[in-house]
CSV table of C-alpha atoms and ligand atoms in Angstrom, one decimal:
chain,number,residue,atom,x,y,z
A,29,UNK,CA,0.0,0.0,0.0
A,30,UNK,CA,1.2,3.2,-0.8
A,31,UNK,CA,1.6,6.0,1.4
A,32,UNK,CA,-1.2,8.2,0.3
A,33,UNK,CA,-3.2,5.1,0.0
A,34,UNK,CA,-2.7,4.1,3.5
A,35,UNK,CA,-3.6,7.5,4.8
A,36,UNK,CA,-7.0,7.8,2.7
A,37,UNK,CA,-8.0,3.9,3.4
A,38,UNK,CA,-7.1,4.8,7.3
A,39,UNK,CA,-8.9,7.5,8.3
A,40,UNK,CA,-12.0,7.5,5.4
A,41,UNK,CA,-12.5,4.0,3.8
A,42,UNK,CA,-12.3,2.2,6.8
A,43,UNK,CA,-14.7,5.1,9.1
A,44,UNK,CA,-17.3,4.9,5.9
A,45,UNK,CA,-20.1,2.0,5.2
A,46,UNK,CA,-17.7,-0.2,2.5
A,47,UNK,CA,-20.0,-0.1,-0.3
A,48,UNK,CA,-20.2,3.9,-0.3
A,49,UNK,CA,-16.5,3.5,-0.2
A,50,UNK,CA,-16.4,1.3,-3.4
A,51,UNK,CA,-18.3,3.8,-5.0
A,52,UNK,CA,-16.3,6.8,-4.1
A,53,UNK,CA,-13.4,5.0,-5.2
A,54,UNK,CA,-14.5,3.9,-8.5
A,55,UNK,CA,-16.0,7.6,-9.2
A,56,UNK,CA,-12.5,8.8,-8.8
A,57,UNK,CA,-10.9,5.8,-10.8
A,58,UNK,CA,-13.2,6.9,-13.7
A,59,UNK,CA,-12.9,10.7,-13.0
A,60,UNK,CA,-8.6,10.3,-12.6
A,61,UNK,CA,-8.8,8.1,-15.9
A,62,UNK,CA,-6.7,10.9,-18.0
A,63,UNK,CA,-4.3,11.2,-15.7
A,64,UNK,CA,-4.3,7.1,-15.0
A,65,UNK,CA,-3.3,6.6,-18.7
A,66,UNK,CA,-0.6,9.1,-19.1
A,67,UNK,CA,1.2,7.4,-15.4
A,68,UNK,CA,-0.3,3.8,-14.0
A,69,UNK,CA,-1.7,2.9,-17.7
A,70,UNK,CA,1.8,2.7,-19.2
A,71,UNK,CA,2.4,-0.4,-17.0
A,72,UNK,CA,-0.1,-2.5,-18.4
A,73,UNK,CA,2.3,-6.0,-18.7
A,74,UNK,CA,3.3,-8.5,-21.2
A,75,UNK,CA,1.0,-9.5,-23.3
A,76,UNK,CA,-0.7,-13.1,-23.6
A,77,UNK,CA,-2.8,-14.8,-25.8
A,78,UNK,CA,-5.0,-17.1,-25.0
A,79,UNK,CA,-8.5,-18.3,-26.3
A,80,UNK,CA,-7.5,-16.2,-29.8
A,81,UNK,CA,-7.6,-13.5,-28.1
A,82,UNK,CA,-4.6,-11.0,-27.2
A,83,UNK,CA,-4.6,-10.0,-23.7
A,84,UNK,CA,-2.7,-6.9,-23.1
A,85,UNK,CA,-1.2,-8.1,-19.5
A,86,UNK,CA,-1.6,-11.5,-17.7
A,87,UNK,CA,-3.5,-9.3,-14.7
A,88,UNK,CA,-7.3,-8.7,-14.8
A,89,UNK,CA,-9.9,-6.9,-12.8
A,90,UNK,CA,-12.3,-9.8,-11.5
A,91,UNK,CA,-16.1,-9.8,-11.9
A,92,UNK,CA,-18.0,-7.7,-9.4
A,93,UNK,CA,-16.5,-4.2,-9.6
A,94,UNK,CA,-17.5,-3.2,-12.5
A,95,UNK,CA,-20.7,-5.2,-12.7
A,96,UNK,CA,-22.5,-2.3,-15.7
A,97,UNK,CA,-19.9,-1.8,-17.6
A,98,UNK,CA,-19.6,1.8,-16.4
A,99,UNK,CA,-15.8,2.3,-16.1
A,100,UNK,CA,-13.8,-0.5,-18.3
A,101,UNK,CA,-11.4,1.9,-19.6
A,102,UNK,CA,-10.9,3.8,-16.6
A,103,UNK,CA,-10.0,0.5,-14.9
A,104,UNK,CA,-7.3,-0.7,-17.7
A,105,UNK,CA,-5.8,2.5,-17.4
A,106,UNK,CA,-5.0,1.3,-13.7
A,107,UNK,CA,-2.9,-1.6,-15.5
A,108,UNK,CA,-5.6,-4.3,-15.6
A,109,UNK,CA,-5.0,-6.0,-19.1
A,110,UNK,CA,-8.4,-7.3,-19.2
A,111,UNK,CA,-11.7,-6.3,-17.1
A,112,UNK,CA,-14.4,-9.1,-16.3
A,113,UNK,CA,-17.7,-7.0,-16.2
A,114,UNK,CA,-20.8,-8.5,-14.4
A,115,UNK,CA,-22.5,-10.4,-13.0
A,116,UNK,CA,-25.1,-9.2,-15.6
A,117,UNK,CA,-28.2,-11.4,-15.2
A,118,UNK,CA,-31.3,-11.3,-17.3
A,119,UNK,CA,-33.0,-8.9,-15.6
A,120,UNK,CA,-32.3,-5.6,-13.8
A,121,UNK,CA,-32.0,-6.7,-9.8
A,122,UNK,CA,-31.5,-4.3,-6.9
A,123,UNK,CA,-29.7,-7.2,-4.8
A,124,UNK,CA,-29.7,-7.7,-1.0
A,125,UNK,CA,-30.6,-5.4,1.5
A,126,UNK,CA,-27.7,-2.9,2.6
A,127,UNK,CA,-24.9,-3.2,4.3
A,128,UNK,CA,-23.7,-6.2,2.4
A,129,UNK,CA,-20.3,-5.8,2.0
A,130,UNK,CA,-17.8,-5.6,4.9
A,131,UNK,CA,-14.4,-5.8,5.2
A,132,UNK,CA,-12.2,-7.8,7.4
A,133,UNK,CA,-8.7,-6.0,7.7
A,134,UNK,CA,-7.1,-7.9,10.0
A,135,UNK,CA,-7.7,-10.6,7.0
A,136,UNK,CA,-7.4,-8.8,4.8
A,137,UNK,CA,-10.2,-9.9,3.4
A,138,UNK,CA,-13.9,-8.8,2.6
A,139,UNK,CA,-17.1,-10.7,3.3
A,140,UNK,CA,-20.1,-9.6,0.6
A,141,UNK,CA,-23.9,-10.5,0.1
A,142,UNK,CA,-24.6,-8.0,-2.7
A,143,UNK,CA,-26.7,-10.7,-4.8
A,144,UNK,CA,-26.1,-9.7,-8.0
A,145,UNK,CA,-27.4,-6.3,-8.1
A,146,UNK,CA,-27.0,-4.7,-11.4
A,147,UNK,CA,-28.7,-2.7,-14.3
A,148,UNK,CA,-29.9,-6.1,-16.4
A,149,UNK,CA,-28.7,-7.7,-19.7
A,150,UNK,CA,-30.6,-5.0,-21.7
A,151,UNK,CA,-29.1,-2.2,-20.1
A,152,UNK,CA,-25.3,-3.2,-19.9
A,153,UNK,CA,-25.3,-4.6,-23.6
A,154,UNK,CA,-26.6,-1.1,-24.9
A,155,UNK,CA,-24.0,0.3,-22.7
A,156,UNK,CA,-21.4,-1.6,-24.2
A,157,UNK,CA,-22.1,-1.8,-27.6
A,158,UNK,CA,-21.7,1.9,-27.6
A,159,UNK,CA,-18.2,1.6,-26.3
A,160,UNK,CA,-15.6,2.7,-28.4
A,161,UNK,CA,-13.6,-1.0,-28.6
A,162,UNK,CA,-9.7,-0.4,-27.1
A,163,UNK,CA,-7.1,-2.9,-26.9
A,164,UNK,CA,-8.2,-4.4,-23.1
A,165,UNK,CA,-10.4,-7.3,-23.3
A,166,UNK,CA,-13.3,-7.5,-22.2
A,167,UNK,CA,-15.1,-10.7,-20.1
A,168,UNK,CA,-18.9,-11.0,-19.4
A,169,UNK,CA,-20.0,-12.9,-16.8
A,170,UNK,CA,-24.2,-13.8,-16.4
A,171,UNK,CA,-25.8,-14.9,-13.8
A,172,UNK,CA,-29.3,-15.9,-13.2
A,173,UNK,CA,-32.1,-13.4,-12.2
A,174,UNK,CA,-33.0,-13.7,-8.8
A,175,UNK,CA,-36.8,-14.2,-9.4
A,176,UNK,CA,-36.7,-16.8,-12.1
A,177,UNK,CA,-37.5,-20.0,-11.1
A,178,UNK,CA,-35.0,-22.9,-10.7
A,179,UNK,CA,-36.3,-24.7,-13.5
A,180,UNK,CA,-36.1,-21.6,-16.0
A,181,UNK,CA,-32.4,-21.1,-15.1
A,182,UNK,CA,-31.2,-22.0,-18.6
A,183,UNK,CA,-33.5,-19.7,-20.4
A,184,UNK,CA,-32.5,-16.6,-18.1
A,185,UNK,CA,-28.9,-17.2,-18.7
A,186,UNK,CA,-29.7,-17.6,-22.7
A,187,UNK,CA,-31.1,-14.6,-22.9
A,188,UNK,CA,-28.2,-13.2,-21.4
A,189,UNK,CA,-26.0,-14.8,-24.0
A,190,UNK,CA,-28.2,-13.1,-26.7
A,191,UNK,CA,-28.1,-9.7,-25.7
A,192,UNK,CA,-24.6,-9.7,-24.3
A,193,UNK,CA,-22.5,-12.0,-26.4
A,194,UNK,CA,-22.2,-10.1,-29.5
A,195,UNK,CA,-20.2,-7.1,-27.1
A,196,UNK,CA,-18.1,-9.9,-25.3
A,197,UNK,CA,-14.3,-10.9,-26.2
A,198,UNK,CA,-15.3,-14.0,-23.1
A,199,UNK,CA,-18.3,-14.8,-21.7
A,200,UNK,CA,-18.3,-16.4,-18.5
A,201,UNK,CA,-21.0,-18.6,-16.8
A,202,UNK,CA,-21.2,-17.9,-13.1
A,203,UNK,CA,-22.6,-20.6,-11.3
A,204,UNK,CA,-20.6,-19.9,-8.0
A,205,UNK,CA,-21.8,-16.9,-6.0
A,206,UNK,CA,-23.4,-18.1,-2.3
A,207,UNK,CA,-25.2,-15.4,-2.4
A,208,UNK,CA,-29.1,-16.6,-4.7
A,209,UNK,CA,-30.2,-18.8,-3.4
A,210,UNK,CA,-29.6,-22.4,-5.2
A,211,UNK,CA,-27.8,-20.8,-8.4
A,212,UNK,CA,-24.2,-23.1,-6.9
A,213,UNK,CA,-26.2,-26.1,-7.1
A,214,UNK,CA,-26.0,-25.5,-10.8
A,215,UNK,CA,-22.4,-26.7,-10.6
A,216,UNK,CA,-23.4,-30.3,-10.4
A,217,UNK,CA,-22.6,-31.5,-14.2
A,218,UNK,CA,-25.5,-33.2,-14.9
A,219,UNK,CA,-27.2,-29.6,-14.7
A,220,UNK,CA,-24.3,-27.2,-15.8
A,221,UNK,CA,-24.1,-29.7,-18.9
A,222,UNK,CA,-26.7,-28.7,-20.0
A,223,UNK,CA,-26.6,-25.2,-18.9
A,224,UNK,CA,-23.3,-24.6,-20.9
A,225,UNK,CA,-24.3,-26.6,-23.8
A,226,UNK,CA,-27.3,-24.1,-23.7
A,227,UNK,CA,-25.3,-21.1,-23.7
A,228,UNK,CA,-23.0,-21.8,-26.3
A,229,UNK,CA,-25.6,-22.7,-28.9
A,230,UNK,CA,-27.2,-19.1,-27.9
A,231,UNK,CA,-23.6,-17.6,-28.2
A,232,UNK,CA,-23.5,-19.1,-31.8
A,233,UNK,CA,-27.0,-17.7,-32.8
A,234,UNK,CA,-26.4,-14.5,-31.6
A,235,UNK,CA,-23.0,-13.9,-33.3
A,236,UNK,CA,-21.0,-14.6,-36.2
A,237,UNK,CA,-18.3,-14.3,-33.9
A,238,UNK,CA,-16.5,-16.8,-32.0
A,239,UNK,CA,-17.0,-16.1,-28.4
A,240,UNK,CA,-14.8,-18.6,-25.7
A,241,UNK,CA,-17.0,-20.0,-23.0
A,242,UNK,CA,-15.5,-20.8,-19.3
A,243,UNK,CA,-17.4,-21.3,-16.3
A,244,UNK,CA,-17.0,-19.8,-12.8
A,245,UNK,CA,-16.4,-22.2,-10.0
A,246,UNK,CA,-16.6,-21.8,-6.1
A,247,UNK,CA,-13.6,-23.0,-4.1
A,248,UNK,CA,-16.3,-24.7,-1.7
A,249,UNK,CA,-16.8,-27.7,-4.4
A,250,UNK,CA,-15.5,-30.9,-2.9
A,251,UNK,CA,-12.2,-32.3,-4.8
A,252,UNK,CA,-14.3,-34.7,-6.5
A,253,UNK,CA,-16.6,-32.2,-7.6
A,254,UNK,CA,-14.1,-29.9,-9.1
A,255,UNK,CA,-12.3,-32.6,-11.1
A,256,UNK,CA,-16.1,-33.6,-12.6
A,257,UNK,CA,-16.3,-30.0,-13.6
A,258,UNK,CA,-12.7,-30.6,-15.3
A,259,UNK,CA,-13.9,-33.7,-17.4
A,260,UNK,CA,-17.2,-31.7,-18.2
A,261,UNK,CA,-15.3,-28.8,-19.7
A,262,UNK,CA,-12.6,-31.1,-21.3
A,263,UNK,CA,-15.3,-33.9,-23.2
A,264,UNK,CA,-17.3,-30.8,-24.3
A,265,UNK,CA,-14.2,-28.8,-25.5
A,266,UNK,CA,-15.7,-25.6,-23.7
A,267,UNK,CA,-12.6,-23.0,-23.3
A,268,UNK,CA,-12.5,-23.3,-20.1
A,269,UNK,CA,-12.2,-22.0,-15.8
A,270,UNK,CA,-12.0,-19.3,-14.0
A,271,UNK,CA,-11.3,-20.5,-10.4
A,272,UNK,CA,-12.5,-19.3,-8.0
A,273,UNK,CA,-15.0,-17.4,-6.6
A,274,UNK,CA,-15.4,-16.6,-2.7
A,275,UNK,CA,-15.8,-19.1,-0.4
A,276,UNK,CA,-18.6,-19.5,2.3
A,277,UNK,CA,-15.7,-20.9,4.6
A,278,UNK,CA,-15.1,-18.8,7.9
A,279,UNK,CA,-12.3,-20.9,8.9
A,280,UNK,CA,-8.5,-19.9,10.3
A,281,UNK,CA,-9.5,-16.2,10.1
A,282,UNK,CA,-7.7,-13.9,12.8
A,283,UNK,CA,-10.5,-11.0,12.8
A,284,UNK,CA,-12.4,-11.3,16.2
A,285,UNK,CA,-15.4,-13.3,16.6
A,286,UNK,CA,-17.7,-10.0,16.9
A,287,UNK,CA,-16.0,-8.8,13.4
A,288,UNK,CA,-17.1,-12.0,12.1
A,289,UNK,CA,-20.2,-12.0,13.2
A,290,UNK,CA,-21.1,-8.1,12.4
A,291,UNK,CA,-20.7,-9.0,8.7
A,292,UNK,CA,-22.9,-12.3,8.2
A,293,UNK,CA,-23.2,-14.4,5.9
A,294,UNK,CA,-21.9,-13.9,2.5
A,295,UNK,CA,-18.5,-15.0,0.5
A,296,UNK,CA,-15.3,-14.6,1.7
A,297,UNK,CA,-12.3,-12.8,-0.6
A,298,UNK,CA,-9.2,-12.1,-0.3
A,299,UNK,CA,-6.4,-13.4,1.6
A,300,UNK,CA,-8.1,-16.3,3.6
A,301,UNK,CA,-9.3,-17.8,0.5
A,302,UNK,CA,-5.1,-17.9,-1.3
A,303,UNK,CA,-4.6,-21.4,-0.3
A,304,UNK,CA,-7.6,-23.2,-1.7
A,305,UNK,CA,-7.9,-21.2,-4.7
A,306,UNK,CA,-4.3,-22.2,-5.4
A,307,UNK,CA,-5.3,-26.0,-4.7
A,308,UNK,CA,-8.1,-26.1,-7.3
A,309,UNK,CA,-5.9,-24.7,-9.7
A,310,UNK,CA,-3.4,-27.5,-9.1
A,311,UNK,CA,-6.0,-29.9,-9.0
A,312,UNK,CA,-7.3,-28.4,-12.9
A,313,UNK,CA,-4.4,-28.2,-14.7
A,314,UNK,CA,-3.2,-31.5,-13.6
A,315,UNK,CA,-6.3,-32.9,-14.6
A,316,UNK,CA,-7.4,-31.2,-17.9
A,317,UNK,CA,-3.3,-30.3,-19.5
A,318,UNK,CA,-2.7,-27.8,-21.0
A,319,UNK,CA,-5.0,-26.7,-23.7
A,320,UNK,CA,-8.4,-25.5,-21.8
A,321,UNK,CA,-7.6,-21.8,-19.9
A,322,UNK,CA,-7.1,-21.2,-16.9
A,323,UNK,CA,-7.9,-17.9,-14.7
A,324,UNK,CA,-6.8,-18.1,-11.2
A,325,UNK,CA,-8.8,-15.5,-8.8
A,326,UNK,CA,-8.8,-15.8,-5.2
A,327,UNK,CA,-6.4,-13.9,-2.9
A,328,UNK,CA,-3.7,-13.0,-5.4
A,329,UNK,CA,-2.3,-9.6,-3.5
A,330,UNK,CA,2.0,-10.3,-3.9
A,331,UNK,CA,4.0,-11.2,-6.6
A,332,UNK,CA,4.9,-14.3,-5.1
A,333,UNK,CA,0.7,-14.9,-5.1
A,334,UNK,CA,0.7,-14.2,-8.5
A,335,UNK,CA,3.7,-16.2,-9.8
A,336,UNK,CA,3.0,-19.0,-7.8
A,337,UNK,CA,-0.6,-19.1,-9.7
A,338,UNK,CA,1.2,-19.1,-12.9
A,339,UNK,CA,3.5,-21.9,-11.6
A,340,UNK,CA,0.4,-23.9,-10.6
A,341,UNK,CA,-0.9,-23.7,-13.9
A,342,UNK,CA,-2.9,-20.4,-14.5
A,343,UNK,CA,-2.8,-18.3,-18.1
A,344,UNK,CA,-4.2,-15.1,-16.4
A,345,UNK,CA,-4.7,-13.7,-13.4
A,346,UNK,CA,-7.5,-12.1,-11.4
A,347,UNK,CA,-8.1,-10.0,-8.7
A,348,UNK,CA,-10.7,-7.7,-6.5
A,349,UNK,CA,-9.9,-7.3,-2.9
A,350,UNK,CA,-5.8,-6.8,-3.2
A,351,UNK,CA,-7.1,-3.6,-5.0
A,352,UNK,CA,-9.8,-2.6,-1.9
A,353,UNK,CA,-6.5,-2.8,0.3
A,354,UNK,CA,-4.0,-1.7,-1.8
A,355,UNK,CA,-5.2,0.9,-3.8
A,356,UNK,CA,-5.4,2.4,-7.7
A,357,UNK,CA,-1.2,2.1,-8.0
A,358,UNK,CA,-1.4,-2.0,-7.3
A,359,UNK,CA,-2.3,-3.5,-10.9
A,360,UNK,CA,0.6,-1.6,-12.2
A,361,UNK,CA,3.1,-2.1,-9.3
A,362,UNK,CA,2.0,-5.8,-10.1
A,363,UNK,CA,3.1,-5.8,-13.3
A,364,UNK,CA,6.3,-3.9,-13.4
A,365,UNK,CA,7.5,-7.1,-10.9
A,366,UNK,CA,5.4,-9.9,-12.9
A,367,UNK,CA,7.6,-8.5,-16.0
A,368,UNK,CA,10.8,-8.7,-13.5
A,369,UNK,CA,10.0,-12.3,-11.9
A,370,UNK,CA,7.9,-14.3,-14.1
A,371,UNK,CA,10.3,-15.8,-16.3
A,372,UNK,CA,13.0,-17.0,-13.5
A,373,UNK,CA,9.4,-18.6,-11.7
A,374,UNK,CA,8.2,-20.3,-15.1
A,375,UNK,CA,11.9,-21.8,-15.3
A,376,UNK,CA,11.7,-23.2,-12.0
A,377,UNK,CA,13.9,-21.6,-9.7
A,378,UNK,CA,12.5,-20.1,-6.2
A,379,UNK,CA,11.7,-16.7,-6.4
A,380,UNK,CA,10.0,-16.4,-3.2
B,415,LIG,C1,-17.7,-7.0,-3.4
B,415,LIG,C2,-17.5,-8.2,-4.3
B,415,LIG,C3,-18.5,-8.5,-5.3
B,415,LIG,C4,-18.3,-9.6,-6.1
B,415,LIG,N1,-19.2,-9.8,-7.1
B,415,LIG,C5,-19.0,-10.8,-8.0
B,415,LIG,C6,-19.9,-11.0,-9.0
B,415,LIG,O1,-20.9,-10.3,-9.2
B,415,LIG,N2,-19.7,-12.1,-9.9
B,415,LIG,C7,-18.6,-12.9,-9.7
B,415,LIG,O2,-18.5,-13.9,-10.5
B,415,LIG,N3,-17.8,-12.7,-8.7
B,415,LIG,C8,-17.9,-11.7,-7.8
B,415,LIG,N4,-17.0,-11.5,-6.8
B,415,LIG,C9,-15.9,-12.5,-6.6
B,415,LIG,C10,-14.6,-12.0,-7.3
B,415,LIG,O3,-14.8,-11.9,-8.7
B,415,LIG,C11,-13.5,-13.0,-7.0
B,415,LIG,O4,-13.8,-14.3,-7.6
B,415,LIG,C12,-13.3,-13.2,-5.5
B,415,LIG,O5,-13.4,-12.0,-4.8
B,415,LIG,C13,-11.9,-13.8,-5.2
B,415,LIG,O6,-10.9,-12.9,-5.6
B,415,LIG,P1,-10.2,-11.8,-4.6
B,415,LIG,O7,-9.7,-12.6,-3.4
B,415,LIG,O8,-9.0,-11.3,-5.4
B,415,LIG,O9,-11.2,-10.8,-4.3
B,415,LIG,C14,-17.2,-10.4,-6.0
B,415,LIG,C15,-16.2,-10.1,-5.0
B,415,LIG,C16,-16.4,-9.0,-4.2
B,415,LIG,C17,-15.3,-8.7,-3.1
């Protein structure tokens, strides 16, 4: 964190209700956006491709930040080489009650129940096909509506697909968040077979463009259960994961029991969830090689996170809280020491 960092998230972020502080940030990450291009923006990696598409730096923003498409370039002016917009689901939602998102600093971590709140598939596919198209990529990640029944699932996430696909360099099928009710039970294959087979027929129909498919996982799926996911994505040649989302785990934290407690229920970020997040990745590369992608999200916040994630088998990277805690300069302070240590790390010696 840097030092002006440190002073603002000391004595305002941390004194003010989280969610008006994500706010406040992100108005001045889109308002500073001139400035961020001209300084931070310069920084934005090496590039990767992956899925035929030409990522500008292996770090991206994860879903939930920007989840209407309001401030893409402002973000990948920070350094982020690709921004994963959403959760968009069918319909416009207001999400939970507030508060619903707290932070946990001694964990350096945040807990949220936000549920999905967000403008709609109408509204954010509007907003983005009047974007001016830049060099950052550009994910989409759907969700289903809140009030659509269980057994319409598939036909809220293809309409989704329809309106949103044609503006997406990646969509991304989230079936992870704990927070609507019975949307992770959609990660059992026998219905997210079916689900993804859905959306990529839609993705077809609605463009003439190929448009690469993954799926979002939670890090709460037994081993078993992620390695079924693997197999599913390998037999149907989708293009593959982004692991993981937050976990509903409270274990091994260090904030007080009371800290716990005041924020509820809702999934977990940041640091607490590293060590998992890195296991499934193990566990997916090992099991699917090398050709399906791989986005590794879950506590990254240090270079050594992020090159042990490439070491474990990730193509790109993804991250939320790290920025919460360590402000507008981290994506690119990330990548001027990715482009320093990745290569000695890839090669095998310790860079830790
Ligand atoms: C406030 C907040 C909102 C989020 N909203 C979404 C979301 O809408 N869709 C999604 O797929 N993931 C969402 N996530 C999960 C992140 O994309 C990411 O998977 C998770 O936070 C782990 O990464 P991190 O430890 O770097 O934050 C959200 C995370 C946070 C902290």
């Amino acid at each position: 964190m840097t030092a002006p960092y440190r002073f603002l998230f000391d004595h305002l972020a941390t004194r003010t209700d989280a969610e008006r502080a994500h706010h406040a940030g992100f108005l001045a990450i889109r308002a500073g956006r001139p400035v961020a291009r001209h300084t931070l923006g310069r920084r934005a990696g090496e590039p990767v491709e992956r899925m035929g598409l030409r990522f500008p730096g292996v770090l991206g923003l994860a879903a939930g930040f920007d989840k209407n498409a309001v401030g893409i370039d402002a973000l990948a002016a920070l350094g982020f080489g690709f921004v994963e917009v959403g959760t968009v689901t069918g319909r416009p939602q207001p999400g939970n009650p507030r508060p619903r998102l707290f932070r946990l600093p001694t964990d350096r971590a945040v807990v949220n129940r936000m549920g999905f709140n967000n403008d709609g598939a109408e509204l954010v596919a509007e907003r983005l096909a009047r974007r001016r198209r830049t060099g950052v990529v550009v994910g989409v990640n759907i969700g289903k509506t809140k009030v659509v029944p269980e057994d319409q699932a598939v036909d809220d996430y293809r309409l989704s697909t329809r309106m949103l696909a044609p503006h997406a360099d990646y969509l991304v099928v989230n079936v992870s968040s704990p927070n609507t009710p019975g949307l992770r039970d959609l990660q059992a294959v026998e219905r997210l077979q079916p689900l993804l087979a859905a959306v990529r027929r839609e993705a077809l129909r609605a463009t003439d463009r190929y448009v690469p498919l993954l799926v979002k996982i939670a890090p709460d799926l037994s081993d078993d259960d992620v390695l079924a996911v693997a197999d599913l994505v390998v037999a149907d040649r989708l293009d593959g994961i982004v692991a993981t989302n937050t976990t509903i785990s409270r274990d091994g934290l260090r904030s007080t029991a009371a800290e716990v407690e005041r924020a509820g229920a809702g999934g977990l970020s940041g640091a607490p969830l590293l060590h998992r997040s890195l296991e499934v990745m193990r566990m997916l590369r090992s099991r699917m090689g090398e050709e399906p992608t791989l986005i590794g999200v879950g506590g990254i916040a240090t270079i050594g996170d992020a090159v042990e994630r490439l070491a474990a088998g990730a193509d790109l990277l993804q991250a939320y809280t790290a920025l919460i805690y360590q402000g507008p300069t981290w994506p690119g302070r990330m990548n001027r020491a990715l482009a320093r240590r990745t290569e000695p790390a890839l090669s095998g010696k310790d860079v830790r």
